[in-house]
Amino acid sequence: SQQGEEDPQALSIQEGENATMNCSYKTSINNLQWYRQNSGRGLVHLILIRSNEREKHSGRLRVTLDTSKKSSSLLITASRAADTASYFCATEGNFGNEKLTFGTGTRLTIIP
Amino acid sequence: KAGVTQTPRYLIKTRGQQVTLSCSPISGHRSVSWYQQTPGQGLQFLFEYFSETQRNKGNFPGRFSGRQFSNSRSEMNVSTLELGDSALYLCASSLSPSGGANDEQFFGPGTRLTVL
């Protein structure tokens, strides 16, 4: 079963604009991670945010985490055509449920 | 440093057959996890191995099994294949097992299994 729901399911924006994707989850977590996947290939790890962190940056990526709302957001600034991909959030649970559970994904299309 | 490798990359089988997929983790990584990805169910956790021991298991039938060798390489086996087993099977490795270490998982390119 899916732990997370991602919103929106699909997003199309013009190159240069910012893209925001949201992820909600259900149970308590150790950390939340964001991954990118290009056309049915393997996943590429983007960023990991721990449960005691609220915001994290990596290059053009900004991730926020609100554990009280059980939600996270991924912001990609100044989007490029190469950012076109599916983006997944994944949560690592705790207390005997440490497996990585993925959300449903957001399909991002950057229009040149 | 070489990434996670999975073999074979593509596989076609018929219903009732069995299949074995292989995963070689990044050198030094001792934790290997397997995931199934389908259009309908998305990415679902199969199992995790660390130091040759299964640590976590997802909600899959007993037809799905795995093991890890002393060199951390892992295999998963699916017996009595069904049409619904057609999927991309992804393997991921990390330094430490899941559960508080907050280690990044590195994914392989996947094995695309088609069951006819």
PDB file of C-alpha atoms in Angstrom, chain A residues 9-107:
ATOM      1  CA  GLN A   9      -0.315  13.884 -10.078  1.00  0.00           C
ATOM      2  CA  ALA A  10       0.947  15.784 -13.105  1.00  0.00           C
ATOM      3  CA  LEU A  11       2.411  19.248 -13.588  1.00  0.00           C
ATOM      4  CA  SER A  12       3.428  21.090 -16.750  1.00  0.00           C
ATOM      5  CA  ILE A  13       5.305  24.378 -16.550  1.00  0.00           C
ATOM      6  CA  GLN A  14       7.414  26.593 -18.776  1.00  0.00           C
ATOM      7  CA  GLU A  15      11.173  26.333 -18.591  1.00  0.00           C
ATOM      8  CA  GLY A  16      12.521  28.812 -16.063  1.00  0.00           C
ATOM      9  CA  GLU A  17       9.473  28.683 -13.811  1.00  0.00           C
ATOM     10  CA  ASN A  18       9.440  27.106 -10.382  1.00  0.00           C
ATOM     11  CA  ALA A  19       7.783  23.740  -9.744  1.00  0.00           C
ATOM     12  CA  THR A  20       6.264  22.742  -6.430  1.00  0.00           C
ATOM     13  CA  MET A  21       5.191  19.234  -5.512  1.00  0.00           C
ATOM     14  CA  ASN A  22       3.559  18.137  -2.282  1.00  0.00           C
ATOM     15  CA  CYS A  23       3.583  14.873  -0.406  1.00  0.00           C
ATOM     16  CA  SER A  24       1.418  13.734   2.474  1.00  0.00           C
ATOM     17  CA  TYR A  25       1.996  10.638   4.576  1.00  0.00           C
ATOM     18  CA  LYS A  26       0.218   8.764   7.319  1.00  0.00           C
ATOM     19  CA  THR A  27       2.534   7.351   9.984  1.00  0.00           C
ATOM     20  CA  SER A  28       5.448   8.651  12.035  1.00  0.00           C
ATOM     21  CA  ILE A  29       8.764   8.703  10.216  1.00  0.00           C
ATOM     22  CA  ASN A  30      12.534   8.718  10.677  1.00  0.00           C
ATOM     23  CA  ASN A  31      13.058  10.648   7.486  1.00  0.00           C
ATOM     24  CA  LEU A  32      11.490  11.612   4.183  1.00  0.00           C
ATOM     25  CA  GLN A  33      13.318  11.367   0.887  1.00  0.00           C
ATOM     26  CA  TRP A  34      12.669  12.657  -2.606  1.00  0.00           C
ATOM     27  CA  TYR A  35      13.623  10.725  -5.724  1.00  0.00           C
ATOM     28  CA  ARG A  36      13.510  11.393  -9.462  1.00  0.00           C
ATOM     29  CA  GLN A  37      12.804   8.795 -12.113  1.00  0.00           C
ATOM     30  CA  ASN A  38      13.224   9.244 -15.851  1.00  0.00           C
ATOM     31  CA  SER A  39      10.945   7.162 -18.093  1.00  0.00           C
ATOM     32  CA  GLY A  40      10.818   3.854 -16.236  1.00  0.00           C
ATOM     33  CA  ARG A  41      14.481   3.818 -15.307  1.00  0.00           C
ATOM     34  CA  GLY A  42      16.055   3.584 -11.869  1.00  0.00           C
ATOM     35  CA  LEU A  43      15.444   6.163  -9.200  1.00  0.00           C
ATOM     36  CA  VAL A  44      17.893   8.934  -8.441  1.00  0.00           C
ATOM     37  CA  HIS A  45      18.087  10.158  -4.864  1.00  0.00           C
ATOM     38  CA  LEU A  46      17.601  13.923  -4.614  1.00  0.00           C
ATOM     39  CA  ILE A  47      17.459  14.859  -0.972  1.00  0.00           C
ATOM     40  CA  LEU A  48      16.810  13.406   2.490  1.00  0.00           C
ATOM     41  CA  ILE A  49      15.252  15.380   5.306  1.00  0.00           C
ATOM     42  CA  ARG A  50      15.210  14.004   8.839  1.00  0.00           C
ATOM     43  CA  SER A  51      12.149  14.114  11.038  1.00  0.00           C
ATOM     44  CA  ASN A  52      13.716  16.781  13.249  1.00  0.00           C
ATOM     45  CA  GLU A  53      14.510  19.071  10.316  1.00  0.00           C
ATOM     46  CA  ARG A  54      12.100  21.562   8.803  1.00  0.00           C
ATOM     47  CA  GLU A  55      13.843  22.707   5.652  1.00  0.00           C
ATOM     48  CA  LYS A  56      16.720  21.595   3.502  1.00  0.00           C
ATOM     49  CA  HIS A  57      18.375  22.930   0.340  1.00  0.00           C
ATOM     50  CA  SER A  58      20.415  21.282  -2.354  1.00  0.00           C
ATOM     51  CA  GLY A  59      21.261  23.360  -5.417  1.00  0.00           C
ATOM     52  CA  ARG A  60      17.962  24.326  -7.053  1.00  0.00           C
ATOM     53  CA  LEU A  61      15.998  22.060  -4.728  1.00  0.00           C
ATOM     54  CA  ARG A  62      14.274  23.111  -1.541  1.00  0.00           C
ATOM     55  CA  VAL A  63      12.446  20.634   0.647  1.00  0.00           C
ATOM     56  CA  THR A  64      10.254  21.404   3.615  1.00  0.00           C
ATOM     57  CA  LEU A  65       8.847  19.007   6.178  1.00  0.00           C
ATOM     58  CA  ASP A  66       5.940  19.603   8.522  1.00  0.00           C
ATOM     59  CA  THR A  67       5.623  16.587  10.814  1.00  0.00           C
ATOM     60  CA  SER A  68       2.563  18.029  12.563  1.00  0.00           C
ATOM     61  CA  LYS A  69       0.712  18.018   9.237  1.00  0.00           C
ATOM     62  CA  LYS A  70       2.530  14.918   7.974  1.00  0.00           C
ATOM     63  CA  SER A  71       3.428  16.683   4.771  1.00  0.00           C
ATOM     64  CA  SER A  72       6.423  17.721   2.714  1.00  0.00           C
ATOM     65  CA  SER A  73       7.004  19.857  -0.333  1.00  0.00           C
ATOM     66  CA  LEU A  74       9.676  19.846  -3.013  1.00  0.00           C
ATOM     67  CA  LEU A  75      10.431  23.093  -4.820  1.00  0.00           C
ATOM     68  CA  ILE A  76      12.532  23.095  -7.970  1.00  0.00           C
ATOM     69  CA  THR A  77      13.570  26.611  -8.899  1.00  0.00           C
ATOM     70  CA  ALA A  78      14.449  27.869 -12.368  1.00  0.00           C
ATOM     71  CA  SER A  79      13.290  24.656 -14.015  1.00  0.00           C
ATOM     72  CA  ARG A  80      15.108  23.169 -17.003  1.00  0.00           C
ATOM     73  CA  ALA A  81      13.984  20.768 -19.711  1.00  0.00           C
ATOM     74  CA  ALA A  82      16.198  18.113 -18.097  1.00  0.00           C
ATOM     75  CA  ASP A  83      14.035  18.274 -14.966  1.00  0.00           C
ATOM     76  CA  THR A  84      11.258  16.513 -16.868  1.00  0.00           C
ATOM     77  CA  ALA A  85      10.714  13.297 -14.905  1.00  0.00           C
ATOM     78  CA  SER A  86       8.540  11.671 -12.273  1.00  0.00           C
ATOM     79  CA  TYR A  87       9.217  12.713  -8.700  1.00  0.00           C
ATOM     80  CA  PHE A  88       8.489  10.491  -5.715  1.00  0.00           C
ATOM     81  CA  CYS A  89       8.544  11.096  -2.022  1.00  0.00           C
ATOM     82  CA  ALA A  90       9.445   8.158   0.205  1.00  0.00           C
ATOM     83  CA  THR A  91       9.197   7.850   3.944  1.00  0.00           C
ATOM     84  CA  GLU A  92      11.262   5.683   6.221  1.00  0.00           C
ATOM     85  CA  GLY A  93       9.093   4.652   9.124  1.00  0.00           C
ATOM     86  CA  ASN A  94      10.132   3.806  12.635  1.00  0.00           C
ATOM     87  CA  PHE A  95       9.310   1.529  15.547  1.00  0.00           C
ATOM     88  CA  GLY A  96       9.549  -1.704  13.604  1.00  0.00           C
ATOM     89  CA  ASN A  97       8.285  -0.267  10.346  1.00  0.00           C
ATOM     90  CA  GLU A  98      11.526   1.039   8.925  1.00  0.00           C
ATOM     91  CA  LYS A  99      10.976   0.090   5.320  1.00  0.00           C
ATOM     92  CA  LEU A 100      10.986   2.826   2.694  1.00  0.00           C
ATOM     93  CA  THR A 101       7.430   3.540   1.495  1.00  0.00           C
ATOM     94  CA  PHE A 102       6.877   5.509  -1.686  1.00  0.00           C
ATOM     95  CA  GLY A 103       4.214   7.969  -2.665  1.00  0.00           C
ATOM     96  CA  THR A 104       2.270   7.888  -5.886  1.00  0.00           C
ATOM     97  CA  GLY A 105       4.524  10.324  -7.705  1.00  0.00           C
ATOM     98  CA  THR A 106       4.189  13.573  -9.626  1.00  0.00           C
ATOM     99  CA  ARG A 107       4.869  13.600 -13.348  1.00  0.00           C
TER     100      ARG A 107
END
